[in-house]
PDB file of C-alpha atoms and ligand atoms in Angstrom:
ATOM      1  CA  UNK A   1      98.746  90.780 130.413  1.00  0.00           C
ATOM      2  CA  UNK A   2      95.737  89.920 128.818  1.00  0.00           C
ATOM      3  CA  UNK A   3      95.190  91.492 125.462  1.00  0.00           C
ATOM      4  CA  UNK A   4      91.684  92.546 124.226  1.00  0.00           C
ATOM      5  CA  UNK A   5      90.418  90.164 121.130  1.00  0.00           C
ATOM      6  CA  UNK A   6      89.729  92.955 118.059  1.00  0.00           C
ATOM      7  CA  UNK A   7      86.321  92.895 116.902  1.00  0.00           C
ATOM      8  CA  UNK A   8      86.732  92.789 113.348  1.00  0.00           C
ATOM      9  CA  UNK A   9      83.485  93.974 112.672  1.00  0.00           C
ATOM     10  CA  UNK A  10      84.242  97.204 113.519  1.00  0.00           C
ATOM     11  CA  UNK A  11      86.152  97.534 110.668  1.00  0.00           C
ATOM     12  CA  UNK A  12      85.902 100.986 108.112  1.00  0.00           C
ATOM     13  CA  UNK A  13      86.795 102.548 105.557  1.00  0.00           C
ATOM     14  CA  UNK A  14      89.651 104.942 106.006  1.00  0.00           C
ATOM     15  CA  UNK A  15      91.204 106.161 102.971  1.00  0.00           C
ATOM     16  CA  UNK A  16      92.031 105.300  99.775  1.00  0.00           C
ATOM     17  CA  UNK A  17      95.079 105.620  97.674  1.00  0.00           C
ATOM     18  CA  UNK A  18      95.319 105.596  93.490  1.00  0.00           C
ATOM     19  CA  UNK A  19      97.831 103.479  93.419  1.00  0.00           C
ATOM     20  CA  UNK A  20     100.930 102.057  95.154  1.00  0.00           C
ATOM     21  CA  UNK A  21     103.654 103.860  94.091  1.00  0.00           C
ATOM     22  CA  UNK A  22     102.254 106.860  95.729  1.00  0.00           C
ATOM     23  CA  UNK A  23     100.931 104.749  98.411  1.00  0.00           C
ATOM     24  CA  UNK A  24     103.266 106.459 101.394  1.00  0.00           C
ATOM     25  CA  UNK A  25     101.523 109.789 100.707  1.00  0.00           C
ATOM     26  CA  UNK A  26      98.072 108.528 101.499  1.00  0.00           C
ATOM     27  CA  UNK A  27      98.977 106.024 104.677  1.00  0.00           C
ATOM     28  CA  UNK A  28      98.561 107.277 108.020  1.00  0.00           C
ATOM     29  CA  UNK A  29     101.855 107.427 109.529  1.00  0.00           C
ATOM     30  CA  UNK A  30     103.728 104.157 110.286  1.00  0.00           C
ATOM     31  CA  UNK A  31     103.103 103.730 113.457  1.00  0.00           C
ATOM     32  CA  UNK A  32     100.719 101.190 115.055  1.00  0.00           C
ATOM     33  CA  UNK A  33      99.706  97.807 113.470  1.00  0.00           C
ATOM     34  CA  UNK A  34      99.107  97.302 109.747  1.00  0.00           C
ATOM     35  CA  UNK A  35      97.804  93.875 108.135  1.00  0.00           C
ATOM     36  CA  UNK A  36      97.986  93.627 104.620  1.00  0.00           C
ATOM     37  CA  UNK A  37      96.115  91.461 101.939  1.00  0.00           C
ATOM     38  CA  UNK A  38      97.406  90.521  98.295  1.00  0.00           C
ATOM     39  CA  UNK A  39      96.645  88.320  95.773  1.00  0.00           C
ATOM     40  CA  UNK A  40      96.367  87.708  92.163  1.00  0.00           C
ATOM     41  CA  UNK A  41      92.956  89.796  90.701  1.00  0.00           C
ATOM     42  CA  UNK A  42      90.145  87.512  91.289  1.00  0.00           C
ATOM     43  CA  UNK A  43      92.052  85.202  93.729  1.00  0.00           C
ATOM     44  CA  UNK A  44      88.762  86.027  96.275  1.00  0.00           C
ATOM     45  CA  UNK A  45      90.133  89.387  98.665  1.00  0.00           C
ATOM     46  CA  UNK A  46      87.242  91.164  98.509  1.00  0.00           C
ATOM     47  CA  UNK A  47      84.930  88.250  99.158  1.00  0.00           C
ATOM     48  CA  UNK A  48      87.339  87.269 101.668  1.00  0.00           C
ATOM     49  CA  UNK A  49      87.503  90.490 103.581  1.00  0.00           C
ATOM     50  CA  UNK A  50      83.944  91.375 103.806  1.00  0.00           C
ATOM     51  CA  UNK A  51      83.365  87.830 105.261  1.00  0.00           C
ATOM     52  CA  UNK A  52      86.217  88.280 107.859  1.00  0.00           C
ATOM     53  CA  UNK A  53      84.255  91.844 108.790  1.00  0.00           C
ATOM     54  CA  UNK A  54      81.150  90.818 108.173  1.00  0.00           C
ATOM     55  CA  UNK A  55      80.121  93.395 106.181  1.00  0.00           C
ATOM     56  CA  UNK A  56      78.439  92.600 102.779  1.00  0.00           C
ATOM     57  CA  UNK A  57      80.184  95.289 100.534  1.00  0.00           C
ATOM     58  CA  UNK A  58      83.197  96.657 102.669  1.00  0.00           C
ATOM     59  CA  UNK A  59      85.491  95.623  99.642  1.00  0.00           C
ATOM     60  CA  UNK A  60      83.658  96.064  96.687  1.00  0.00           C
ATOM     61  CA  UNK A  61      83.718  92.096  94.788  1.00  0.00           C
ATOM     62  CA  UNK A  62      84.009  91.933  91.441  1.00  0.00           C
ATOM     63  CA  UNK A  63      82.942  90.084  88.371  1.00  0.00           C
ATOM     64  CA  UNK A  64      85.652  91.835  86.256  1.00  0.00           C
ATOM     65  CA  UNK A  65      88.988  91.851  88.032  1.00  0.00           C
ATOM     66  CA  UNK A  66      91.658  93.876  87.501  1.00  0.00           C
ATOM     67  CA  UNK A  67      90.190  97.150  86.714  1.00  0.00           C
ATOM     68  CA  UNK A  68      91.728  99.271  89.609  1.00  0.00           C
ATOM     69  CA  UNK A  69      94.450  99.614  91.031  1.00  0.00           C
ATOM     70  CA  UNK A  70      93.036 101.653  94.207  1.00  0.00           C
ATOM     71  CA  UNK A  71      94.414 100.783  97.853  1.00  0.00           C
ATOM     72  CA  UNK A  72      92.086 100.985 100.225  1.00  0.00           C
ATOM     73  CA  UNK A  73      92.935 101.196 103.577  1.00  0.00           C
ATOM     74  CA  UNK A  74      90.226 100.344 106.201  1.00  0.00           C
ATOM     75  CA  UNK A  75      90.294 101.133 110.326  1.00  0.00           C
ATOM     76  CA  UNK A  76      89.848  98.630 113.163  1.00  0.00           C
ATOM     77  CA  UNK A  77      90.697 100.981 115.895  1.00  0.00           C
ATOM     78  CA  UNK A  78      92.896 103.711 116.315  1.00  0.00           C
ATOM     79  CA  UNK A  79      96.300 101.821 116.321  1.00  0.00           C
ATOM     80  CA  UNK A  80      94.756  98.751 113.703  1.00  0.00           C
ATOM     81  CA  UNK A  81      94.455  98.780 110.127  1.00  0.00           C
ATOM     82  CA  UNK A  82      93.560  96.669 106.937  1.00  0.00           C
ATOM     83  CA  UNK A  83      95.351  97.278 103.836  1.00  0.00           C
ATOM     84  CA  UNK A  84      93.504  95.893 100.842  1.00  0.00           C
ATOM     85  CA  UNK A  85      96.600  96.022  98.039  1.00  0.00           C
ATOM     86  CA  UNK A  86      95.675  95.667  94.733  1.00  0.00           C
ATOM     87  CA  UNK A  87      95.387  92.592  92.948  1.00  0.00           C
ATOM     88  CA  UNK A  88      98.297  91.380  90.655  1.00  0.00           C
ATOM     89  CA  UNK A  89      98.844  89.471  87.702  1.00  0.00           C
ATOM     90  CA  UNK A  90      95.953  90.570  85.712  1.00  0.00           C
ATOM     91  CA  UNK A  91      96.792  89.667  82.461  1.00  0.00           C
ATOM     92  CA  UNK A  92      95.979  93.097  80.310  1.00  0.00           C
ATOM     93  CA  UNK A  93      97.997  95.513  82.529  1.00  0.00           C
ATOM     94  CA  UNK A  94     100.926  96.404  80.429  1.00  0.00           C
ATOM     95  CA  UNK A  95     104.467  94.832  81.229  1.00  0.00           C
ATOM     96  CA  UNK A  96     106.139  98.132  82.134  1.00  0.00           C
ATOM     97  CA  UNK A  97     103.409  98.797  84.722  1.00  0.00           C
ATOM     98  CA  UNK A  98     103.182  95.535  86.309  1.00  0.00           C
ATOM     99  CA  UNK A  99     107.203  95.663  86.930  1.00  0.00           C
ATOM    100  CA  UNK A 100     106.984  99.407  88.281  1.00  0.00           C
ATOM    101  CA  UNK A 101     103.670  98.107  90.528  1.00  0.00           C
ATOM    102  CA  UNK A 102     105.390  94.799  91.471  1.00  0.00           C
ATOM    103  CA  UNK A 103     108.595  97.285  92.482  1.00  0.00           C
ATOM    104  CA  UNK A 104     106.631  99.463  94.492  1.00  0.00           C
ATOM    105  CA  UNK A 105     104.656  96.552  96.282  1.00  0.00           C
ATOM    106  CA  UNK A 106     108.091  95.069  97.204  1.00  0.00           C
ATOM    107  CA  UNK A 107     108.803  98.333  98.732  1.00  0.00           C
ATOM    108  CA  UNK A 108     105.956  99.014 100.760  1.00  0.00           C
ATOM    109  CA  UNK A 109     106.612  95.319 102.375  1.00  0.00           C
ATOM    110  CA  UNK A 110     110.240  96.092 102.953  1.00  0.00           C
ATOM    111  CA  UNK A 111     109.876  99.672 104.344  1.00  0.00           C
ATOM    112  CA  UNK A 112     106.634  99.806 106.176  1.00  0.00           C
ATOM    113  CA  UNK A 113     107.571  99.127 109.938  1.00  0.00           C
ATOM    114  CA  UNK A 114     104.243  98.652 111.016  1.00  0.00           C
ATOM    115  CA  UNK A 115     103.406  95.978 108.600  1.00  0.00           C
ATOM    116  CA  UNK A 116     102.793  92.802 111.398  1.00  0.00           C
ATOM    117  CA  UNK A 117     101.492  90.622 108.998  1.00  0.00           C
ATOM    118  CA  UNK A 118     100.579  89.833 105.447  1.00  0.00           C
ATOM    119  CA  UNK A 119      97.290  87.753 103.912  1.00  0.00           C
ATOM    120  CA  UNK A 120      98.304  86.091 100.589  1.00  0.00           C
ATOM    121  CA  UNK A 121      95.510  85.077  98.733  1.00  0.00           C
ATOM    122  CA  UNK A 122      95.238  81.919  96.604  1.00  0.00           C
ATOM    123  CA  UNK A 123      92.869  80.199  94.092  1.00  0.00           C
ATOM    124  CA  UNK A 124      92.907  76.783  96.208  1.00  0.00           C
ATOM    125  CA  UNK A 125      92.714  75.568  92.157  1.00  0.00           C
ATOM    126  CA  UNK A 126      95.382  77.706  91.389  1.00  0.00           C
ATOM    127  CA  UNK A 127      98.106  78.148  94.230  1.00  0.00           C
ATOM    128  CA  UNK A 128     101.821  79.563  94.447  1.00  0.00           C
ATOM    129  CA  UNK A 129     101.855  80.987  91.279  1.00  0.00           C
ATOM    130  CA  UNK A 130     105.508  82.834  90.361  1.00  0.00           C
ATOM    131  CA  UNK A 131     104.033  86.331  91.531  1.00  0.00           C
ATOM    132  CA  UNK A 132     102.569  84.958  94.754  1.00  0.00           C
ATOM    133  CA  UNK A 133     105.640  83.058  95.766  1.00  0.00           C
ATOM    134  CA  UNK A 134     107.617  86.796  95.030  1.00  0.00           C
ATOM    135  CA  UNK A 135     104.876  88.051  97.598  1.00  0.00           C
ATOM    136  CA  UNK A 136     105.747  85.417 100.096  1.00  0.00           C
ATOM    137  CA  UNK A 137     109.565  85.852  99.595  1.00  0.00           C
ATOM    138  CA  UNK A 138     109.424  89.197 100.124  1.00  0.00           C
ATOM    139  CA  UNK A 139     107.346  89.220 103.280  1.00  0.00           C
ATOM    140  CA  UNK A 140     109.416  86.602 105.069  1.00  0.00           C
ATOM    141  CA  UNK A 141     112.955  88.534 103.876  1.00  0.00           C
ATOM    142  CA  UNK A 142     111.212  91.404 105.564  1.00  0.00           C
ATOM    143  CA  UNK A 143     110.341  88.742 108.901  1.00  0.00           C
ATOM    144  CA  UNK A 144     106.995  89.646 108.325  1.00  0.00           C
ATOM    145  CA  UNK A 145     104.904  86.737 108.812  1.00  0.00           C
ATOM    146  CA  UNK A 146     102.158  85.487 106.172  1.00  0.00           C
ATOM    147  CA  UNK A 147      99.149  83.252 106.110  1.00  0.00           C
ATOM    148  CA  UNK A 148      98.715  81.841 102.663  1.00  0.00           C
ATOM    149  CA  UNK A 149      94.873  81.380 102.196  1.00  0.00           C
ATOM    150  CA  UNK A 150      93.761  78.884 100.044  1.00  0.00           C
ATOM    151  CA  UNK A 151      90.368  80.595  98.944  1.00  0.00           C
ATOM    152  CA  UNK A 152      87.074  79.159  97.689  1.00  0.00           C
ATOM    153  CA  UNK A 153      88.046  75.957  99.235  1.00  0.00           C
ATOM    154  CA  UNK A 154      84.200  74.912  98.996  1.00  0.00           C
ATOM    155  CA  UNK A 155      85.246  74.178  95.564  1.00  0.00           C
ATOM    156  CA  UNK A 156      87.242  71.048  95.868  1.00  0.00           C
ATOM    157  CA  UNK A 157      85.697  67.991  97.354  1.00  0.00           C
ATOM    158  CA  UNK A 158      87.514  67.202 100.981  1.00  0.00           C
ATOM    159  CA  UNK A 159      90.047  65.286  99.667  1.00  0.00           C
ATOM    160  CA  UNK A 160      91.164  66.918  97.097  1.00  0.00           C
ATOM    161  CA  UNK A 161      90.773  70.262  99.204  1.00  0.00           C
ATOM    162  CA  UNK A 162      93.391  68.287 102.035  1.00  0.00           C
ATOM    163  CA  UNK A 163      95.372  67.220  99.282  1.00  0.00           C
ATOM    164  CA  UNK A 164      96.440  70.684  98.130  1.00  0.00           C
ATOM    165  CA  UNK A 165      96.856  72.181 101.721  1.00  0.00           C
ATOM    166  CA  UNK A 166      99.129  69.103 102.187  1.00  0.00           C
ATOM    167  CA  UNK A 167     101.195  70.318  99.262  1.00  0.00           C
ATOM    168  CA  UNK A 168     101.346  74.048  99.911  1.00  0.00           C
ATOM    169  CA  UNK A 169     102.178  73.330 103.317  1.00  0.00           C
ATOM    170  CA  UNK A 170     105.050  71.482 102.383  1.00  0.00           C
ATOM    171  CA  UNK A 171     106.724  73.341  99.436  1.00  0.00           C
ATOM    172  CA  UNK A 172     106.117  77.007 102.110  1.00  0.00           C
ATOM    173  CA  UNK A 173     108.015  74.606 104.944  1.00  0.00           C
ATOM    174  CA  UNK A 174     111.263  75.984 103.441  1.00  0.00           C
ATOM    175  CA  UNK A 175     109.933  79.318 105.510  1.00  0.00           C
ATOM    176  CA  UNK A 176     109.502  77.327 108.736  1.00  0.00           C
ATOM    177  CA  UNK A 177     106.756  78.995 111.339  1.00  0.00           C
ATOM    178  CA  UNK A 178     107.174  82.437 108.967  1.00  0.00           C
ATOM    179  CA  UNK A 179     104.550  81.358 106.896  1.00  0.00           C
ATOM    180  CA  UNK A 180     101.272  79.432 107.764  1.00  0.00           C
ATOM    181  CA  UNK A 181      98.720  78.170 104.962  1.00  0.00           C
ATOM    182  CA  UNK A 182      94.931  77.496 105.790  1.00  0.00           C
ATOM    183  CA  UNK A 183      91.811  76.539 103.282  1.00  0.00           C
ATOM    184  CA  UNK A 184      88.984  79.154 103.795  1.00  0.00           C
ATOM    185  CA  UNK A 185      85.572  79.430 101.965  1.00  0.00           C
ATOM    186  CA  UNK A 186      84.073  83.076 102.370  1.00  0.00           C
ATOM    187  CA  UNK A 187      80.732  81.430 100.761  1.00  0.00           C
ATOM    188  CA  UNK A 188      80.987  79.222 103.678  1.00  0.00           C
ATOM    189  CA  UNK A 189      82.661  80.275 106.191  1.00  0.00           C
ATOM    190  CA  UNK A 190      85.410  77.415 105.947  1.00  0.00           C
ATOM    191  CA  UNK A 191      88.008  78.855 108.638  1.00  0.00           C
ATOM    192  CA  UNK A 192      87.012  82.140 109.328  1.00  0.00           C
ATOM    193  CA  UNK A 193      87.809  81.506 112.902  1.00  0.00           C
ATOM    194  CA  UNK A 194      91.408  79.957 112.341  1.00  0.00           C
ATOM    195  CA  UNK A 195      91.904  83.499 110.001  1.00  0.00           C
ATOM    196  CA  UNK A 196      90.399  85.702 112.894  1.00  0.00           C
ATOM    197  CA  UNK A 197      92.812  84.042 115.717  1.00  0.00           C
ATOM    198  CA  UNK A 198      95.857  84.713 113.507  1.00  0.00           C
ATOM    199  CA  UNK A 199      94.679  88.291 112.498  1.00  0.00           C
ATOM    200  CA  UNK A 200      93.844  89.036 116.291  1.00  0.00           C
ATOM    201  CA  UNK A 201      97.301  87.650 117.378  1.00  0.00           C
ATOM    202  CA  UNK A 202      99.038  90.186 114.423  1.00  0.00           C
ATOM    203  CA  UNK A 203      96.920  92.835 115.699  1.00  0.00           C
ATOM    204  CA  UNK A 204      99.108  92.288 118.981  1.00  0.00           C
ATOM    205  CA  UNK A 205     102.894  92.472 118.387  1.00  0.00           C
ATOM    206  CA  UNK A 206     105.027  93.225 120.957  1.00  0.00           C
ATOM    207  CA  UNK A 207     106.286  96.503 119.470  1.00  0.00           C
ATOM    208  CA  UNK A 208     102.885  98.034 119.511  1.00  0.00           C
ATOM    209  CA  UNK A 209     102.722  97.112 123.266  1.00  0.00           C
ATOM    210  CA  UNK A 210     105.975  99.083 123.743  1.00  0.00           C
ATOM    211  CA  UNK A 211     104.577 102.050 122.102  1.00  0.00           C
ATOM    212  CA  UNK A 212     101.280 102.155 123.995  1.00  0.00           C
ATOM    213  CA  UNK A 213     103.235 101.679 127.251  1.00  0.00           C
ATOM    214  CA  UNK A 214     105.808 104.851 126.229  1.00  0.00           C
ATOM    215  CA  UNK A 215     102.626 106.510 125.198  1.00  0.00           C
ATOM    216  CA  UNK A 216     101.032 106.242 128.841  1.00  0.00           C
ATOM    217  CA  UNK A 217     104.004 107.123 130.462  1.00  0.00           C
ATOM    218  CA  UNK A 218     104.705 110.593 128.693  1.00  0.00           C
ATOM    219  CA  UNK A 219     101.262 111.575 129.545  1.00  0.00           C
TER     220      UNK A 219
HETATM  221  N1  GDP B 301      82.617  79.481  95.470  1.00  0.00           N
HETATM  222  C1  GDP B 301      83.739  80.361  95.936  1.00  0.00           C
HETATM  223  N2  GDP B 301      83.229  81.858  95.276  1.00  0.00           N
HETATM  224  C2  GDP B 301      84.045  82.233  95.548  1.00  0.00           C
HETATM  225  C3  GDP B 301      84.519  82.911  96.756  1.00  0.00           C
HETATM  226  N3  GDP B 301      85.301  84.009  97.132  1.00  0.00           N
HETATM  227  C4  GDP B 301      85.216  84.789  96.008  1.00  0.00           C
HETATM  228  N4  GDP B 301      84.455  83.905  95.019  1.00  0.00           N
HETATM  229  C5  GDP B 301      83.888  84.543  93.748  1.00  0.00           C
HETATM  230  O1  GDP B 301      85.645  84.228  93.247  1.00  0.00           O
HETATM  231  C6  GDP B 301      85.069  85.961  92.170  1.00  0.00           C
HETATM  232  C7  GDP B 301      86.395  86.688  92.691  1.00  0.00           C
HETATM  233  O2  GDP B 301      86.258  87.104  94.321  1.00  0.00           O
HETATM  234  P1  GDP B 301      86.918  88.401  94.326  1.00  0.00           P
HETATM  235  O3  GDP B 301      86.126  88.914  95.782  1.00  0.00           O
HETATM  236  O4  GDP B 301      86.113  89.737  93.561  1.00  0.00           O
HETATM  237  O5  GDP B 301      88.450  88.436  94.283  1.00  0.00           O
HETATM  238  P2  GDP B 301      89.395  89.700  94.169  1.00  0.00           P
HETATM  239  O6  GDP B 301      89.603  90.120  93.035  1.00  0.00           O
HETATM  240  O7  GDP B 301      90.226  88.787  94.643  1.00  0.00           O
HETATM  241  O8  GDP B 301      88.975  90.583  95.098  1.00  0.00           O
HETATM  242  C8  GDP B 301      83.520  86.390  92.679  1.00  0.00           C
HETATM  243  O9  GDP B 301      83.127  85.782  91.790  1.00  0.00           O
HETATM  244  C9  GDP B 301      83.321  85.295  94.068  1.00  0.00           C
HETATM  245  O10 GDP B 301      82.020  85.711  94.051  1.00  0.00           O
HETATM  246  C10 GDP B 301      84.264  81.830  97.735  1.00  0.00           C
HETATM  247  O11 GDP B 301      84.962  81.443  98.906  1.00  0.00           O
HETATM  248  N5  GDP B 301      84.040  80.379  96.873  1.00  0.00           N
HETATM  249 MG1   MG B 302      88.745  92.490  94.724  1.00  0.00          MG
END
C-alpha cells in the first residue's frame, strides 16, 4: 500500500487545554494519531513547529519563556494531530506545581494510546538535562518512539555540532531504535527534510491503517 505523504503546512489550530492535568477533558477522543512536542522552556519548540509547518505564528515564539502552561493542539487532517506540550523545567515555577505537572505529563505519555511519537527538543548547547532524560525514558517505557531534536544547531560550528550529535547518540544508544537523534535549526532549515520524514512515518502507524480499514468495512 502506498502511504500518502502528510502535508505539515496544512496544520491548523484545533484546541487549547488550560493545563496538562485537565488535558484529557479537552483532547479529542483517543483515536487516530498524535505526535507530541516537548522540551524545556526556550528549547526552540515553537520555532521548530513554525518552521516545520512553514507558518510564521502557528505556535507563538517568545523571549520570555515559561509563562504559559497552555497545551495547544493542531490538526493535520481528520486523523492526525500535533500536540504542543508546555515547556518544562522553568526555574520560576513553584516546585509543587512542577511536580504535579510532571506527573500529569508522565500520565499523558503513558495513557494516550494514539500517541505515535514524541519529539523531545533540546538546545544543542545544553542537551540531556534530567527532565529531558525523564521524558525520553517515559516515552520509551510506553513504547513510543522518540526523536531527540538538537535545536539551534546554527549556534555551533560544524565540528562542534557533530561532536555533540555523536555524544548524544552514544548516550541514547541504550534505547536502541526507539530513539533517533538529529540536529535542527529553525533559522537555517537544517534537518527539516529528515524530521519531516520521521514525522511522516509516525503519521502512518499500523494501528491507524487497521482503524481506517475497520471503519471502511463497517460502512
Ligand atoms: N539561532 C537560533 N535561535 C533559535 C532557533 N530556534 C529558536 N531560537 C530562539 O530561541 C528562543 C526560544 O525559542 P522558542 O521557539 O520560543 O522556544 P520555546 O520556549 O521552546 O517554544 C527565541 O529567542 C528564538 O528566536 C534556531 O534554530 N536558531
Ligand atoms: Mg514556546
